[in-house]
Tab-separated table of C-alpha atoms in Angstrom:
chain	number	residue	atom	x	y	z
A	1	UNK	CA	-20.935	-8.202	-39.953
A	2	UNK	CA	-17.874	-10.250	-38.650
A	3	UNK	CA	-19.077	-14.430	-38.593
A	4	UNK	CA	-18.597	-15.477	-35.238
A	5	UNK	CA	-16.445	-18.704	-34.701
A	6	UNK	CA	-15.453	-21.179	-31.935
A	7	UNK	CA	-12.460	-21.659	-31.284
A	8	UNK	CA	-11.245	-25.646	-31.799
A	9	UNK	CA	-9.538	-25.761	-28.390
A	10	UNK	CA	-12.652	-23.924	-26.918
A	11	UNK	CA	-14.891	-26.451	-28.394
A	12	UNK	CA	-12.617	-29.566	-27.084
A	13	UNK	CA	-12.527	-28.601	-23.405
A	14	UNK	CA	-16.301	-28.075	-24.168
A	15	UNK	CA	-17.166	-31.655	-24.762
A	16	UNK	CA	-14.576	-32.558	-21.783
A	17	UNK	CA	-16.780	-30.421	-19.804
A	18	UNK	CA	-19.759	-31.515	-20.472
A	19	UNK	CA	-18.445	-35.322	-20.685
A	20	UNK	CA	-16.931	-34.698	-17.074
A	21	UNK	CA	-19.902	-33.080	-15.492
A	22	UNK	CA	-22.617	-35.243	-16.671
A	23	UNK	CA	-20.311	-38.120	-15.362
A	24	UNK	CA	-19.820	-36.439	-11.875
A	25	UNK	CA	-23.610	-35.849	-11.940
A	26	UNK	CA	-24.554	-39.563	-12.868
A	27	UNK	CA	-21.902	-40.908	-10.478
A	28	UNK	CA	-22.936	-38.749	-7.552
A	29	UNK	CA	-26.350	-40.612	-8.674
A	30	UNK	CA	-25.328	-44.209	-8.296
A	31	UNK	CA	-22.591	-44.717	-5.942
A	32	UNK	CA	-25.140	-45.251	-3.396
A	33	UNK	CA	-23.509	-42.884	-1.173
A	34	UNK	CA	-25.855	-42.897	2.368
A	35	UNK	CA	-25.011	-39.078	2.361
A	36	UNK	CA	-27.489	-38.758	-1.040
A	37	UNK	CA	-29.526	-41.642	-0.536
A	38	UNK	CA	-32.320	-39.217	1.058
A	39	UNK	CA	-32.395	-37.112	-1.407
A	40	UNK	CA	-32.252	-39.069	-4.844
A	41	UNK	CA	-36.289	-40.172	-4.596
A	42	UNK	CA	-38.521	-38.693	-7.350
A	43	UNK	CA	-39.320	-35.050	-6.053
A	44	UNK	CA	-36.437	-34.933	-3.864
A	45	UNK	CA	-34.065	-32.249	-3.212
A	46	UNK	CA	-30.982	-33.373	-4.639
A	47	UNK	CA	-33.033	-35.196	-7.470
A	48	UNK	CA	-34.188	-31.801	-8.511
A	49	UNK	CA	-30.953	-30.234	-8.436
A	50	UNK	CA	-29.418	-32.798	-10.831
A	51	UNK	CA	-32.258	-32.631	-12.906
A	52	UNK	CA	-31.955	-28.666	-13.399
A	53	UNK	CA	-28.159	-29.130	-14.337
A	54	UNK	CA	-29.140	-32.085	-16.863
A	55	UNK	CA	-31.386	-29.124	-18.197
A	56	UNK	CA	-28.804	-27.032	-18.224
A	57	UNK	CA	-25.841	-29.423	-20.320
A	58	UNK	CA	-28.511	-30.139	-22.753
A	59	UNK	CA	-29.418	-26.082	-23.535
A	60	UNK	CA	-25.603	-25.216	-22.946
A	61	UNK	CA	-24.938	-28.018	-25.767
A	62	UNK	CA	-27.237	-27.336	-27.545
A	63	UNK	CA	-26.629	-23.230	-27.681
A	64	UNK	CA	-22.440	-24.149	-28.070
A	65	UNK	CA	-22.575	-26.774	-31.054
A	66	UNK	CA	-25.738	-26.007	-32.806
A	67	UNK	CA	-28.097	-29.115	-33.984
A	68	UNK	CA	-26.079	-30.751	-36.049
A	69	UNK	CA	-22.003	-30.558	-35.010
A	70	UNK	CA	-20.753	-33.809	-35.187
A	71	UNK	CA	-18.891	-35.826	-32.399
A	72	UNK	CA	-15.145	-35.965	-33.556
A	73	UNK	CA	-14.664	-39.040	-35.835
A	74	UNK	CA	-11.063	-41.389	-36.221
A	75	UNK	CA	-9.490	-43.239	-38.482
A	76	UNK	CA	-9.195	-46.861	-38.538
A	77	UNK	CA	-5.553	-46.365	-36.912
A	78	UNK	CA	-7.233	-45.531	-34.113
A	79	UNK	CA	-9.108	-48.623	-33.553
A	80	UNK	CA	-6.893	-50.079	-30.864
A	81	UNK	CA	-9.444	-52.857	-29.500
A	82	UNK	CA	-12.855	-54.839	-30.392
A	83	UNK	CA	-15.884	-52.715	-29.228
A	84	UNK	CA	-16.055	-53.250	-25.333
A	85	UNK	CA	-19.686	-54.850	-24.506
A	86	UNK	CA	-21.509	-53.837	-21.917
A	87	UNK	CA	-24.994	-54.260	-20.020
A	88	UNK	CA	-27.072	-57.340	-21.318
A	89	UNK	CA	-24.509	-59.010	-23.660
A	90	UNK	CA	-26.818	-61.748	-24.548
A	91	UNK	CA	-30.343	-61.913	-24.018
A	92	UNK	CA	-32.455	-64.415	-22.005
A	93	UNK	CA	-35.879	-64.027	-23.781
A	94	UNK	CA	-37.226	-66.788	-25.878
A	95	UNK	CA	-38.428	-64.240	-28.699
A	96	UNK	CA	-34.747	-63.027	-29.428
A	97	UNK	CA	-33.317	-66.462	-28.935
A	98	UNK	CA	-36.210	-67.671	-32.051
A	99	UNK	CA	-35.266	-64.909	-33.926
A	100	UNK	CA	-31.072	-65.577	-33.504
A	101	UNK	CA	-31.600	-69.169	-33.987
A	102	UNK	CA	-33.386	-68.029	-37.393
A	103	UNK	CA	-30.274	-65.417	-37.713
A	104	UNK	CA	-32.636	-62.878	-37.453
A	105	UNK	CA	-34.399	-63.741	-40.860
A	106	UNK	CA	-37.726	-63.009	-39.224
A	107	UNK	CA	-37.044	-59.971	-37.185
A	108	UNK	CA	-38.421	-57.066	-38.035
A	109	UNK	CA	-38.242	-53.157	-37.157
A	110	UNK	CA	-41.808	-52.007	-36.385
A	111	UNK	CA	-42.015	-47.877	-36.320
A	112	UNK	CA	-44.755	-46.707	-35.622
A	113	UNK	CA	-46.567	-43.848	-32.827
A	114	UNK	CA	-46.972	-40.311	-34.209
A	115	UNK	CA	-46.932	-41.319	-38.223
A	116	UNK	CA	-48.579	-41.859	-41.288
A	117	UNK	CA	-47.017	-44.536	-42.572
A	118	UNK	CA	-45.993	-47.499	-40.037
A	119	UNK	CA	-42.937	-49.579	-41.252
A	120	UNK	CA	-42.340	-53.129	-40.515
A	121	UNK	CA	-38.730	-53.548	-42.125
A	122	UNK	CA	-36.469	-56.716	-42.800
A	123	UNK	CA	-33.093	-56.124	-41.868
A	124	UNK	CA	-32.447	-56.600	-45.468
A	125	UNK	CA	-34.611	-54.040	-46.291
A	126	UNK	CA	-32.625	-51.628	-43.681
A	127	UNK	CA	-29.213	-53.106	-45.573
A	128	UNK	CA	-30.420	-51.367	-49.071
A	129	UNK	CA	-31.021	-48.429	-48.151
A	130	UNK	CA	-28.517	-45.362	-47.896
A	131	UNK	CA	-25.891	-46.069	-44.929
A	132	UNK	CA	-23.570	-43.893	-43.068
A	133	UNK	CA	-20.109	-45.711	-41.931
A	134	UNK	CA	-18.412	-43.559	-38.963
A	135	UNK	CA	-15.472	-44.094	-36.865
A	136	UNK	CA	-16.221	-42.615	-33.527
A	137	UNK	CA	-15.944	-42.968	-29.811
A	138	UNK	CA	-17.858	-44.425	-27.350
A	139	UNK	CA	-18.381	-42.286	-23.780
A	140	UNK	CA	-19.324	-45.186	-20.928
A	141	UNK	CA	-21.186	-43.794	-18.244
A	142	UNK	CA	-18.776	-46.071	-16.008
A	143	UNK	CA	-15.562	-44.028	-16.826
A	144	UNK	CA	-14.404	-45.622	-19.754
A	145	UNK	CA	-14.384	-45.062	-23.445
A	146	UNK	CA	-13.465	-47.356	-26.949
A	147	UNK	CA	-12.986	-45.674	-30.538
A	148	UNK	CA	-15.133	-48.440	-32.968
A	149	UNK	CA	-16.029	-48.319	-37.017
A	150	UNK	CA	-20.114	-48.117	-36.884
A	151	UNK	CA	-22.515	-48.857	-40.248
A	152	UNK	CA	-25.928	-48.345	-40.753
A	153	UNK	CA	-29.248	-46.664	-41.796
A	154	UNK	CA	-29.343	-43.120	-40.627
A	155	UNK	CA	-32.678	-42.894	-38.662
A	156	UNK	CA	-33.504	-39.732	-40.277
A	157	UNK	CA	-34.040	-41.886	-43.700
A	158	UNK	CA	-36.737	-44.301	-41.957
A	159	UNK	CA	-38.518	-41.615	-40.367
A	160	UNK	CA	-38.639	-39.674	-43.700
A	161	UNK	CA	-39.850	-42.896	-45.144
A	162	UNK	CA	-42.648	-43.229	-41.857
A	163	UNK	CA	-43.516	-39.885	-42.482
A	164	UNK	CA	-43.840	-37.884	-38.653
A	165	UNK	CA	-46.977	-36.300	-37.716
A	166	UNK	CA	-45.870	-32.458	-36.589
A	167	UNK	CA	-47.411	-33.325	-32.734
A	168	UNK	CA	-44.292	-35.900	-32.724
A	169	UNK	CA	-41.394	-34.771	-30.430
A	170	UNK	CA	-39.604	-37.343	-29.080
A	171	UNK	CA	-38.581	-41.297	-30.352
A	172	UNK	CA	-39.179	-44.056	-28.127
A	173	UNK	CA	-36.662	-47.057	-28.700
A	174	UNK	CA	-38.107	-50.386	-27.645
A	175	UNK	CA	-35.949	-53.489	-27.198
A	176	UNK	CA	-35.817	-57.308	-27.159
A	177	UNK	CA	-33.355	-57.218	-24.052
A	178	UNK	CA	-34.877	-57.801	-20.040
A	179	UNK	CA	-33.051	-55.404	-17.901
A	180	UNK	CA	-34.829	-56.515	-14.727
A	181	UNK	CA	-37.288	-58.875	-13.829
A	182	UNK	CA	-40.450	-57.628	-11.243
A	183	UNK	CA	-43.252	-59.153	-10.119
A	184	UNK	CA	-45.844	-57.499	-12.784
A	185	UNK	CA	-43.032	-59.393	-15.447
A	186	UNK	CA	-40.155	-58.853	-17.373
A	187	UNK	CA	-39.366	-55.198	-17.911
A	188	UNK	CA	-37.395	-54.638	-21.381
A	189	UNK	CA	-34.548	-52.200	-22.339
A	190	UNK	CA	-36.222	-48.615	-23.544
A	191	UNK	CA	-34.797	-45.015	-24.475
A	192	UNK	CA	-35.648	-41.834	-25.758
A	193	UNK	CA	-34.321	-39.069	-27.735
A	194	UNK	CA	-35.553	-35.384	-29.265
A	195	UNK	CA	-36.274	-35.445	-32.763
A	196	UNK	CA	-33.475	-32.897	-33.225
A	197	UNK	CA	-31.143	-35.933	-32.149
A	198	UNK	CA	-32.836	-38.449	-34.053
A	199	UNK	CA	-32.295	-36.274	-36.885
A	200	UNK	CA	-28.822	-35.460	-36.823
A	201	UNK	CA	-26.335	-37.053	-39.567
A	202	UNK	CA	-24.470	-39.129	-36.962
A	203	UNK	CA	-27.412	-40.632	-35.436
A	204	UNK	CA	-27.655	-44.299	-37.085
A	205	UNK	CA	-29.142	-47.712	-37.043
A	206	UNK	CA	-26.229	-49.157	-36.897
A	207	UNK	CA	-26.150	-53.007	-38.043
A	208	UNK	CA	-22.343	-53.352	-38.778
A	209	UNK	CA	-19.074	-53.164	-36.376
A	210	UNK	CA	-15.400	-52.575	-37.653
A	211	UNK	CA	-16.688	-54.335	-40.555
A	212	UNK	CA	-18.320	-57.012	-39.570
A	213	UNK	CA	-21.959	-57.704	-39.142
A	214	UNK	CA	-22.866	-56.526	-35.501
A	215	UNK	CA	-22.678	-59.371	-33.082
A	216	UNK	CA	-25.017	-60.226	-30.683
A	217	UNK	CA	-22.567	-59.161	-27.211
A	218	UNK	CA	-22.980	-55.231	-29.419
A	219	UNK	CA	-26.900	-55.504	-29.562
A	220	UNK	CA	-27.724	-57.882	-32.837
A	221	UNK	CA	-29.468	-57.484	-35.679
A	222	UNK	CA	-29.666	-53.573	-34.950
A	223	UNK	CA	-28.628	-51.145	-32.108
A	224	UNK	CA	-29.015	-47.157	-32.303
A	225	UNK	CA	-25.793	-44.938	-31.815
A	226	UNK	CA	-26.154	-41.531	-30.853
A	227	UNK	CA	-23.177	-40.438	-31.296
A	228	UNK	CA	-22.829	-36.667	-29.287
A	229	UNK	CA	-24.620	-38.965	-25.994
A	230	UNK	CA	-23.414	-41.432	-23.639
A	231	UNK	CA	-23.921	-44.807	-24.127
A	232	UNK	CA	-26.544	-45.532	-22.325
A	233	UNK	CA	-28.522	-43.534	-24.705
A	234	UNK	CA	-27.434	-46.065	-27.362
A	235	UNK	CA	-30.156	-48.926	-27.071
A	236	UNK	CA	-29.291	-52.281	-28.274
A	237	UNK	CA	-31.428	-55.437	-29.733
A	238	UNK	CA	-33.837	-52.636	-31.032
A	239	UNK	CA	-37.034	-54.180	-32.559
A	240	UNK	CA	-39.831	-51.155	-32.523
A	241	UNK	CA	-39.394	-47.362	-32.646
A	242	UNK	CA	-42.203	-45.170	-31.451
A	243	UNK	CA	-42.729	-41.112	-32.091
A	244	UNK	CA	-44.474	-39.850	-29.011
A	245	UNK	CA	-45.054	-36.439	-28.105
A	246	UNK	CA	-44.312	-36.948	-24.269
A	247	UNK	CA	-42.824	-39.853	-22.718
A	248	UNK	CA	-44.425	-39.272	-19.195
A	249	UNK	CA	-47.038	-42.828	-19.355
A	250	UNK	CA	-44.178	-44.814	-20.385
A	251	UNK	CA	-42.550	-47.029	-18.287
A	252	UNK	CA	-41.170	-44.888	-15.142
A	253	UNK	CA	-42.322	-41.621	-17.366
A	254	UNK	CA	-38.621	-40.347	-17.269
A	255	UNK	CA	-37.514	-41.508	-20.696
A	256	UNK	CA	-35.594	-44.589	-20.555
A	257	UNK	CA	-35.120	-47.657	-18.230
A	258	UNK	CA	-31.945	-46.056	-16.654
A	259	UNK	CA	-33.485	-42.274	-16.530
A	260	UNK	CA	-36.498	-43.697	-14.693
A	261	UNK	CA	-33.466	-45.159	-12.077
A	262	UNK	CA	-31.662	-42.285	-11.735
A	263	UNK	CA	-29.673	-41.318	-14.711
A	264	UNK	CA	-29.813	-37.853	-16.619
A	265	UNK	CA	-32.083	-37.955	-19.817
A	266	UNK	CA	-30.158	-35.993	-22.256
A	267	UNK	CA	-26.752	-37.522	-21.382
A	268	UNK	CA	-24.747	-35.403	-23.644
A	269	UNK	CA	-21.059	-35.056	-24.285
């Protein structure tokens, strides 16, 4: 039987299709447009539609790539500028200021949920194990993108070492940074991927930048990159990681702090 193969021009206008539309999809979102406004509420029309297509990019990925393609990767000639920051670039919450202050010699990475064996790791202890160094680009939501030299602890190594209960389907990232401030308190950064993307070899804890240890404006001691998603699926000043098998009594129930305002879960590129 003939092996089937994708072409490498079919698979780049692939990932600039999927990059484009979840863009278009996420921008038609948040602009705030009037015209949508209506429409964009939980259970909505037009809330539904974009939730169907966000279905769709992550099965049309998903059936186009396979589980574990990997996001194109660079050389270091191709690191033109630092790492671009963006949302919280330095957090206003007295536990991560102690634990800074301290340079992080206290923090710790608590997993724990759906397994048999809770962690509570030193960054140190995150430092010795295998790491994965990758040069690879990050996809903005906004529009823009910036090619960076990540190092870190591939997640699939710590869960191995947690050991996931089979119910599991989903990791919860929980982090030290306030994204908003209500009147029940302050709500925290939070995301969530499939355990098919926390497994894959690109997916890292990533504690190092072009070099360097990661500084605090790129989510110090430890942020997660995802590399085949946008970045807001990329959650910075990570202290706790949590295997759930559904994410729906968490926070807003739609995944993430940004999903639960309007963005697409999966996110993909």
């Amino acid at each position: 039987m003939a092996k089937f193969q994708i072409n490498p021009k079919f698979q780049m206008n692939r990932r600039k299709f999927l990059t484009s539309a979840s863009l278009g999809l996420s921008g038609i979102a948040l602009s705030g447009c009037d015209a949508f406004d209506s429409g964009l509420g939980i259970g909505g029309g037009l809330r539904s539609f974009l939730e169907n297509a966000n279905g769709l990019t992550w099965r049309a990925q998903r059936l186009l790539a396979g589980r574990d393609a990997l996001a194109p990767e660079f050389t270091e000639a191709d690191i033109r500028q630092p790492q671009r920051p963006n949302g919280v670039t330095a957090p206003d919450d007295d536990t991560y200021k102690g634990l800074l202050a301290n340079n992080f010699a206290d923090w710790r990475l608590e997993v724990a949920g759906l397994v048999q064996k809770p962690l509570s790791l030193t960054r140190e202890q995150l430092q010795n194990m295998p790491s994965r160094t990758q040069i690879t680009r990050h996809d903005c939501v906004e529009g823009w993108s910036c090619i960076a030299k990540w190092t870190g602890t591939p997640l699939s190594l710590v869960l191995d070492q947690a050991v996931v209960k089979p119910e599991a389907r989903y990791v919860m990232f929980h982090c030290l940074d306030t994204i908003e401030q209500s009147l029940s308190g302050d709500i925290k950064y939070y995301g969530s991927i499939d355990l098919i993307d926390a497994r894959h070899p690109q997916t890292i804890l990533a504690y190092g930048l072009n070099g360097k240890p990661l500084p605090v404006e790129n989510g110090a001691p430890l942020r997660v990159r995802v590399e085949r998603q946008l970045g807001y699926k990329m959650p910075k000043y990570l202290y706790k990681i949590e295997l759930v098998d559904s994410f729906t009594a968490i926070g807003g129930g739609r995944g993430g702090y940004w999903e639960d305002n309007g963005y697409d879960w999966y996110g993909g590129i």
